Coordinates of C-alpha atoms in Angstrom, one line a residue:
Chain P
M1 CA 41.5 -18.1 -1.0
V2 CA 39.8 -19.6 1.8
L3 CA 42.8 -20.7 3.4
S4 CA 44.5 -17.4 3.3
F5 CA 41.4 -15.9 4.6
Y6 CA 41.6 -18.3 7.5
L7 CA 45.1 -17.7 8.3
K8 CA 44.4 -13.8 8.2
H9 CA 41.5 -14.3 10.5
V10 CA 43.5 -16.5 12.9
E11 CA 46.4 -14.3 12.9
R12 CA 44.3 -11.3 13.9
L13 CA 42.6 -13.4 16.6
A14 CA 46.0 -14.2 17.9
G15 CA 46.9 -10.6 17.5
N16 CA 44.3 -9.8 20.0
W17 CA 45.5 -12.2 22.6
P18 CA 47.4 -10.3 25.2
C19 CA 49.0 -13.2 26.6
I20 CA 50.9 -13.7 23.4
K21 CA 53.2 -10.7 23.1
S22 CA 56.1 -11.6 20.6
K23 CA 55.4 -11.9 17.0
K24 CA 56.9 -15.3 16.7
K25 CA 54.6 -16.5 19.4
K26 CA 51.6 -15.0 17.5
K27 CA 52.7 -16.8 14.4
K28 CA 52.9 -20.0 16.0
L29 CA 49.4 -19.5 17.6
A30 CA 48.1 -18.7 14.2
R31 CA 49.5 -22.0 12.8
L32 CA 48.0 -23.7 15.7
M33 CA 44.5 -22.4 15.0
A34 CA 44.8 -22.5 11.2
S35 CA 45.0 -26.1 11.3
R36 CA 41.1 -25.7 12.1
S37 CA 39.3 -27.1 9.0
S38 CA 41.9 -25.9 6.6
K39 CA 41.2 -28.9 4.5
D40 CA 37.7 -29.4 3.8
H41 CA 35.5 -26.5 2.9
K42 CA 32.9 -27.6 0.4
G43 CA 30.5 -25.1 -1.0
P44 CA 30.1 -21.5 0.5
D45 CA 31.5 -20.9 3.9
P46 CA 28.9 -21.3 6.7
C47 CA 28.0 -18.5 9.0
P48 CA 30.7 -18.5 11.6
I49 CA 28.2 -17.9 14.4
C50 CA 25.7 -20.7 13.7
L51 CA 27.8 -22.7 11.5
E52 CA 24.8 -23.3 9.4
P53 CA 24.7 -22.2 5.8
V54 CA 24.1 -18.4 5.8
K55 CA 20.4 -17.4 5.9
E56 CA 19.7 -13.7 5.1
E57 CA 23.2 -12.9 4.1
A58 CA 24.4 -9.9 5.8
Y59 CA 27.9 -8.1 5.6
L60 CA 30.0 -6.0 8.0
D61 CA 30.8 -2.8 6.4
R62 CA 34.5 -2.7 6.6
C63 CA 35.7 -6.3 6.6
F64 CA 32.9 -7.8 4.3
H65 CA 32.7 -10.8 6.4
S66 CA 29.4 -12.3 6.1
F67 CA 27.1 -13.8 8.6
C68 CA 23.2 -14.6 8.9
Y69 CA 21.5 -11.2 9.6
R70 CA 19.8 -12.6 12.8
C71 CA 23.1 -14.1 14.2
I72 CA 25.3 -11.0 13.8
V73 CA 22.5 -8.7 15.0
Q74 CA 22.1 -10.9 18.0
W75 CA 25.8 -10.9 18.6
S76 CA 25.9 -7.0 18.1
N77 CA 23.3 -6.8 20.9
V78 CA 25.3 -8.9 23.2
V79 CA 28.3 -6.8 22.6
S80 CA 26.3 -3.7 23.1
K81 CA 25.0 -4.7 26.5
K82 CA 28.4 -5.3 27.7
H83 CA 29.2 -1.6 27.3
S84 CA 27.5 1.0 29.6
Q85 CA 28.4 3.7 27.1
A86 CA 26.9 3.5 23.6
K87 CA 29.4 2.4 21.1
S88 CA 29.0 3.1 17.5
S89 CA 31.3 0.2 16.4
M90 CA 31.8 -3.6 16.8
K91 CA 34.6 -6.0 16.3
C92 CA 34.1 -8.4 13.7
P93 CA 33.9 -11.9 15.4
L94 CA 36.2 -13.3 12.7
C95 CA 39.0 -10.7 12.2
M96 CA 38.3 -8.0 15.1
T97 CA 38.1 -5.2 12.4
E98 CA 36.0 -2.5 13.8
N99 CA 32.9 -2.1 11.8
F100 CA 30.0 0.5 12.0
S101 CA 27.1 -1.1 10.2
I102 CA 25.5 -4.4 8.9
V103 CA 24.6 -4.4 5.4
H104 CA 21.7 -6.6 4.7
G105 CA 18.6 -7.3 2.7
F106 CA 20.1 -6.7 -0.8
N107 CA 17.5 -7.4 -3.4
G108 CA 19.5 -6.7 -6.5
E109 CA 18.8 -2.8 -6.4
N110 CA 18.5 -1.6 -2.7
F111 CA 20.1 -2.8 0.6
Q112 CA 19.4 -2.0 4.1
Q113 CA 22.0 -0.6 6.7
H114 CA 21.7 -1.6 10.2
Y115 CA 24.0 0.9 12.2
I116 CA 25.7 -0.8 15.3
S117 CA 24.6 2.2 17.5
Q118 CA 20.9 1.5 16.3
S119 CA 20.3 -0.8 19.2
H120 CA 21.0 1.2 22.0
D121 CA 21.0 4.7 20.5
K122 CA 17.3 4.2 20.0
N123 CA 17.0 5.8 23.5
N124 CA 18.5 9.2 22.1
L125 CA 16.3 9.5 19.1
S126 CA 12.8 10.4 20.2
S127 CA 9.5 8.8 19.4
A128 CA 9.0 11.2 16.6
H129 CA 12.0 9.7 14.9
Q130 CA 10.6 6.3 15.4
F131 CA 7.4 7.5 13.7
R132 CA 9.2 8.8 10.8
L133 CA 11.1 5.8 10.2
Q134 CA 7.9 4.0 10.2
W135 CA 6.4 6.4 7.9
Y136 CA 9.3 6.0 5.3
N137 CA 8.9 2.1 5.7
S138 CA 5.3 2.5 4.9
N139 CA 3.7 3.4 1.6
A140 CA 1.7 6.3 3.1
R141 CA 1.8 9.6 1.6
V142 CA 0.6 12.9 2.9
S143 CA -2.6 13.9 1.1
R144 CA -1.9 17.0 -0.8
K145 CA -3.6 18.6 -3.7
E146 CA -1.7 18.6 -6.9
S147 CA -2.9 22.1 -7.6
D148 CA -1.2 23.2 -4.6
V149 CA 2.0 21.8 -5.7
H150 CA 1.5 23.6 -9.0
L151 CA 0.6 26.9 -7.4
Y152 CA 3.7 26.5 -5.1
W153 CA 6.1 26.6 -8.0
K154 CA 3.9 28.9 -10.1
L155 CA 3.3 31.6 -7.5
L156 CA 7.0 31.4 -6.6
R157 CA 5.9 30.5 -2.9
Y158 CA 9.4 28.7 -2.7
L159 CA 10.9 32.2 -2.3
R160 CA 9.3 32.5 1.2
R161 CA 11.8 31.3 3.6
N162 CA 10.5 28.2 5.6
I163 CA 12.0 28.7 9.0
W164 CA 11.2 25.1 10.1
L165 CA 13.0 23.5 7.2
E166 CA 16.3 23.1 8.8
N167 CA 15.1 21.2 11.9
W168 CA 12.8 19.1 9.8
L169 CA 15.6 18.0 7.6
R170 CA 17.8 17.3 10.7
R171 CA 15.0 15.0 12.3
E172 CA 14.2 13.2 9.0
I173 CA 18.0 12.5 8.4
Q174 CA 18.4 11.3 11.8
A175 CA 15.5 9.0 11.6
L176 CA 16.4 7.7 8.1
T177 CA 20.3 7.2 9.0
Q178 CA 19.6 6.2 12.6
Q179 CA 22.5 8.3 13.6
E180 CA 22.6 11.3 15.9
D181 CA 25.3 13.4 14.3
V182 CA 24.0 14.3 11.0
E183 CA 24.9 18.0 10.9
I184 CA 27.1 17.6 7.9
I185 CA 24.5 16.0 6.0
V186 CA 21.9 18.7 7.1
H187 CA 24.1 21.4 6.1
H188 CA 24.8 20.0 2.8
I189 CA 21.2 19.4 1.7
H190 CA 20.0 22.8 3.4
G191 CA 22.7 24.6 1.5
A192 CA 21.7 23.0 -1.7
I193 CA 18.0 24.2 -1.2
E194 CA 19.1 27.7 -0.2
N195 CA 21.3 28.0 -3.3
F196 CA 18.5 26.9 -5.6
I197 CA 16.2 29.3 -4.1
R198 CA 18.9 32.2 -4.5
R199 CA 19.4 31.2 -8.0
Q200 CA 15.6 31.4 -8.6
Q201 CA 15.6 34.8 -7.2
Q202 CA 18.2 36.1 -9.5
D203 CA 16.6 34.7 -12.7
H204 CA 12.9 34.4 -11.9
I205 CA 12.3 37.1 -14.5
K206 CA 13.2 34.5 -17.2
N207 CA 10.3 32.7 -18.2
V208 CA 10.8 29.0 -16.9
M209 CA 7.9 26.9 -16.6
P210 CA 6.8 25.9 -13.0
E211 CA 7.0 22.2 -13.9
D212 CA 10.5 22.6 -15.2
K213 CA 11.5 24.4 -11.9
R214 CA 10.0 21.6 -10.0
K215 CA 11.7 19.0 -11.9
R216 CA 15.1 20.8 -11.7
F217 CA 14.7 21.1 -7.9
R218 CA 13.8 17.4 -7.5
E219 CA 16.8 16.4 -9.7
L220 CA 19.0 18.6 -7.6
I221 CA 17.9 17.4 -4.3
S222 CA 18.1 13.7 -5.5
D223 CA 21.7 14.1 -6.5
V224 CA 22.6 15.8 -3.3
A225 CA 20.8 13.3 -1.0
R226 CA 21.4 10.0 -2.8
P227 CA 25.0 9.5 -1.2
F228 CA 23.6 9.5 2.1
L229 CA 19.9 8.2 1.9
F230 CA 20.5 5.6 -1.1
G231 CA 17.2 3.8 -2.1
R232 CA 15.1 6.1 0.0
T233 CA 16.1 9.2 -1.8
E234 CA 13.1 9.5 -4.0
R235 CA 10.8 9.0 -1.1
F236 CA 12.8 11.8 0.9
V237 CA 12.3 14.1 -2.0
D238 CA 8.6 13.5 -2.0
E239 CA 8.5 14.2 1.7
L240 CA 10.7 17.4 1.4
E241 CA 8.3 18.5 -1.3
S242 CA 5.2 17.9 0.7
F243 CA 6.5 19.7 3.6
L244 CA 7.7 22.8 1.6
V245 CA 4.3 22.9 -0.2
L246 CA 2.3 22.7 3.0
G247 CA 4.3 25.3 4.8
L248 CA 3.5 23.9 8.1
T249 CA 5.5 23.6 11.4
V250 CA 7.2 20.3 12.1
D251 CA 4.6 19.3 14.6
A252 CA 1.5 20.2 12.3
Y253 CA 3.2 18.1 9.5
D254 CA 3.7 15.2 11.8
A255 CA 0.0 15.4 12.9
I256 CA -1.2 15.2 9.3
C257 CA 1.2 12.3 8.6
M258 CA -0.3 10.5 11.7
Q259 CA -3.7 10.8 10.0
N260 CA -2.5 9.5 6.8
L261 CA -0.7 6.5 8.1
P262 CA -2.6 3.4 7.6
G263 CA -3.4 1.7 11.0
A264 CA -1.3 4.3 12.8
S265 CA -1.8 2.4 16.1
T266 CA 0.2 -0.5 15.1
S267 CA 3.8 0.2 15.3
S268 CA 6.4 -1.8 13.2
D269 CA 10.0 -1.9 13.9
Chain G
M12 CA 17.6 -22.9 23.5
Q13 CA 17.4 -24.2 20.0
A14 CA 20.1 -22.2 18.5
S15 CA 22.9 -23.4 20.9
R16 CA 21.6 -27.0 20.6
A17 CA 21.8 -26.8 16.8
R18 CA 25.4 -25.2 16.9
L19 CA 26.8 -27.8 19.4
F20 CA 25.4 -30.7 17.4
K21 CA 27.1 -29.0 14.2
E22 CA 30.2 -29.0 16.4
Y23 CA 29.8 -32.6 17.5
K24 CA 29.5 -33.7 13.8
E25 CA 32.7 -31.7 12.9
V26 CA 34.5 -33.3 15.8
Q27 CA 33.6 -36.8 14.7
R28 CA 34.6 -36.0 11.2
E29 CA 38.1 -34.5 12.1
K30 CA 38.9 -37.0 14.9
V31 CA 42.0 -38.2 13.3
A32 CA 43.0 -34.6 12.1
D33 CA 44.3 -33.3 15.4
P34 CA 45.9 -35.9 17.4
D35 CA 46.4 -33.5 20.3
I36 CA 42.9 -32.9 21.2
Q37 CA 40.1 -35.4 21.9
L38 CA 36.6 -33.8 22.4
T39 CA 33.8 -35.8 23.5
C40 CA 30.3 -34.9 24.4
D41 CA 28.2 -36.3 27.3
D42 CA 25.7 -38.7 25.8
S43 CA 22.7 -37.5 27.9
N44 CA 23.4 -33.7 27.9
I45 CA 24.9 -31.9 24.9
F46 CA 25.8 -28.9 27.1
K47 CA 28.5 -31.0 28.8
W48 CA 31.5 -31.8 27.1
T49 CA 34.9 -33.3 28.0
A50 CA 38.3 -32.8 26.3
L51 CA 41.6 -34.7 26.7
I52 CA 44.5 -32.6 25.5
K53 CA 48.2 -33.5 25.1
G54 CA 50.6 -31.3 26.8
P55 CA 52.8 -29.3 24.3
S56 CA 56.0 -30.5 23.5
E57 CA 59.3 -28.7 24.8
T58 CA 57.3 -27.6 27.8
P59 CA 57.0 -29.3 31.3
Y60 CA 53.7 -30.6 30.4
E61 CA 55.0 -32.7 27.6
G62 CA 53.9 -36.2 27.6
G63 CA 50.9 -35.6 30.1
V64 CA 47.3 -35.8 29.2
F65 CA 45.0 -33.2 30.6
Q66 CA 41.5 -33.5 31.1
L67 CA 39.1 -30.3 30.6
A68 CA 35.5 -30.0 31.5
F69 CA 33.4 -27.7 29.5
A70 CA 29.9 -26.4 30.6
I71 CA 28.3 -24.7 28.1
P72 CA 25.7 -21.9 28.7
E73 CA 22.3 -21.8 27.0
Q74 CA 23.1 -18.8 25.1
Y75 CA 26.2 -20.4 23.5
P76 CA 27.8 -19.1 21.1
L77 CA 26.9 -15.7 22.2
Q78 CA 28.4 -16.5 25.6
P79 CA 31.7 -18.4 26.0
P80 CA 31.7 -21.8 27.3
Q81 CA 33.1 -22.2 31.0
V82 CA 36.2 -24.4 31.0
R83 CA 38.2 -25.8 33.8
F84 CA 41.0 -28.3 34.1
L85 CA 40.1 -31.5 35.9
T86 CA 43.6 -32.8 35.9
K87 CA 45.8 -30.9 38.5
I88 CA 48.3 -28.6 36.7
F89 CA 50.9 -26.1 37.8
H90 CA 50.5 -23.4 35.7
P91 CA 50.5 -19.5 36.6
N92 CA 46.9 -18.8 34.6
V93 CA 45.4 -21.9 36.1
H94 CA 43.8 -22.0 39.6
F95 CA 45.5 -24.8 41.4
K96 CA 42.5 -26.1 43.4
T97 CA 39.5 -25.4 41.1
G98 CA 41.2 -25.8 37.6
E99 CA 39.7 -22.4 36.6
I100 CA 41.6 -21.0 33.6
C101 CA 42.4 -17.0 33.2
L102 CA 42.1 -16.5 29.5
D103 CA 40.7 -13.6 27.9
I104 CA 38.9 -15.3 25.1
L105 CA 37.1 -17.2 27.7
K106 CA 36.0 -13.9 29.2
N107 CA 35.7 -10.5 27.7
A108 CA 37.4 -11.1 24.4
W109 CA 35.1 -14.0 23.6
S110 CA 34.0 -14.1 20.0
P111 CA 31.1 -16.5 18.6
A112 CA 33.4 -17.5 16.0
W113 CA 35.5 -19.7 18.4
T114 CA 34.6 -23.2 18.6
L115 CA 35.1 -25.9 21.3
Q116 CA 38.0 -27.3 19.3
S117 CA 39.7 -24.1 18.7
V118 CA 39.2 -23.1 22.5
C119 CA 41.1 -26.4 23.2
R120 CA 43.9 -25.1 20.8
A121 CA 44.0 -21.8 22.4
I122 CA 44.4 -23.6 25.9
I123 CA 47.2 -25.6 24.5
A124 CA 48.9 -22.4 23.3
L125 CA 48.4 -20.9 26.7
M126 CA 50.2 -24.0 28.4
A127 CA 53.1 -23.4 26.0
H128 CA 53.1 -19.6 26.7
P129 CA 52.2 -18.9 30.4
E130 CA 51.5 -15.2 31.1
A131 CA 52.9 -14.5 34.5
D132 CA 51.2 -10.9 34.9
S133 CA 47.6 -12.3 35.3
P134 CA 48.3 -15.3 37.7
L135 CA 45.6 -17.3 39.2
N136 CA 48.3 -19.6 40.8
C137 CA 50.6 -17.0 42.5
D138 CA 53.4 -19.5 43.6
S139 CA 53.7 -20.4 39.8
G140 CA 53.4 -16.8 38.7
N141 CA 56.0 -15.5 41.2
L142 CA 58.6 -18.2 40.2
L143 CA 58.3 -17.0 36.6
R144 CA 58.3 -13.3 37.4
S145 CA 61.2 -13.7 39.5
G146 CA 63.1 -15.2 36.5
D147 CA 63.2 -18.7 38.3
M148 CA 62.6 -20.8 35.1
R149 CA 64.2 -23.8 36.6
G150 CA 62.0 -23.6 39.6
Y151 CA 59.0 -23.2 37.5
R152 CA 59.7 -26.0 35.0
S153 CA 60.7 -28.5 37.8
M154 CA 57.5 -27.8 39.6
A155 CA 55.4 -28.0 36.6
R156 CA 57.1 -31.2 35.5
M157 CA 56.5 -32.9 38.9
Y158 CA 52.9 -32.0 38.9
T159 CA 52.4 -33.4 35.3
R160 CA 54.3 -36.7 36.5
L161 CA 52.0 -36.9 39.4
A162 CA 48.6 -35.9 37.8
A163 CA 48.7 -36.3 34.1
M164 CA 50.8 -39.2 33.4
P165 CA 50.0 -43.0 33.8
K166 CA 51.5 -44.2 37.0
K167 CA 54.4 -46.6 36.4
G168 CA 54.3 -50.0 38.1

């Protein structure tokens, strides 16, 4: 296993070597390199960057080679500095496969994804995005009265179109995924919400309890958003509901969040 | 930097352990400075460098392995991708194609491979590059052989 993986890695390394053009030469080089520690690999493979046992294991999302989280993030920062233009991918140091994110912090249930573009795209995403991410990372919640939530569903307030919803969604998803181009996801989730409302308009005569409507809405949005937001889906649905119930503009909503964030002045990354 | 020291120490241990494994490469570290290494490599067989022993000098940056080591030939060598006077080496993995997964040992192996497969299109030694590009293999070989004999082989009585 280890050897074949090594051969593959070495062959790819050789493949990236412009000096070596013919296949035969590449094979030869691969053999030359493969003699490297092909014999003794005791225990798990060390991190290829620090050569120590892997700390805070992190994977690349395409080739699944693993590294210490710190090591691979450091390397991705070095690589990104070399390019004047922001790149959204990075070559694996071992096999040169293009990868788009670093998967880390797996705790048995959730994991986190560090996008390659994150380190330098940060400039493109505003401080409001930063704040939202900080908000999602905290346990803070917007203060809202449960009675308001109840009334929202009972008095069919959801039928009133929220004109700020699409912009708000876009901003939230950009902040959560740390990607700029999220149009497809926004369209998908926004479409699901509109569909839900349209269906409610058609059969609101039927006697559905407000609590059931609410539950159905939350389930629907969870299902739609989960493939993109993973472990943060439930929190996102909470936020979405708060935003809809409060019926505020994006700025006004942010202002309320700002007040609710414990120790708002200290920023975490 | 702590990280580069730790990694170089790790490589040092690995080299000590594998000393016998690769007879073509002998890597040693300066006793007083872990950022200075020297390597002795054997010229690959079936090349004009066969039978020669070439000395390489490594200067390792503080940011290693995020940045590549600087390597140059201390032994004179006639090769299109090695500067004849300074010993500087033109090899992409030592520049923009560097990956932190390379080690000093594997860099030595890459240099041996470069000796066996000169790339005439990016020459640092134009005379050597021109001989190869014009297809004068005999001229290139005899020049390279001569310098190997002069600089990289023990003098005969």
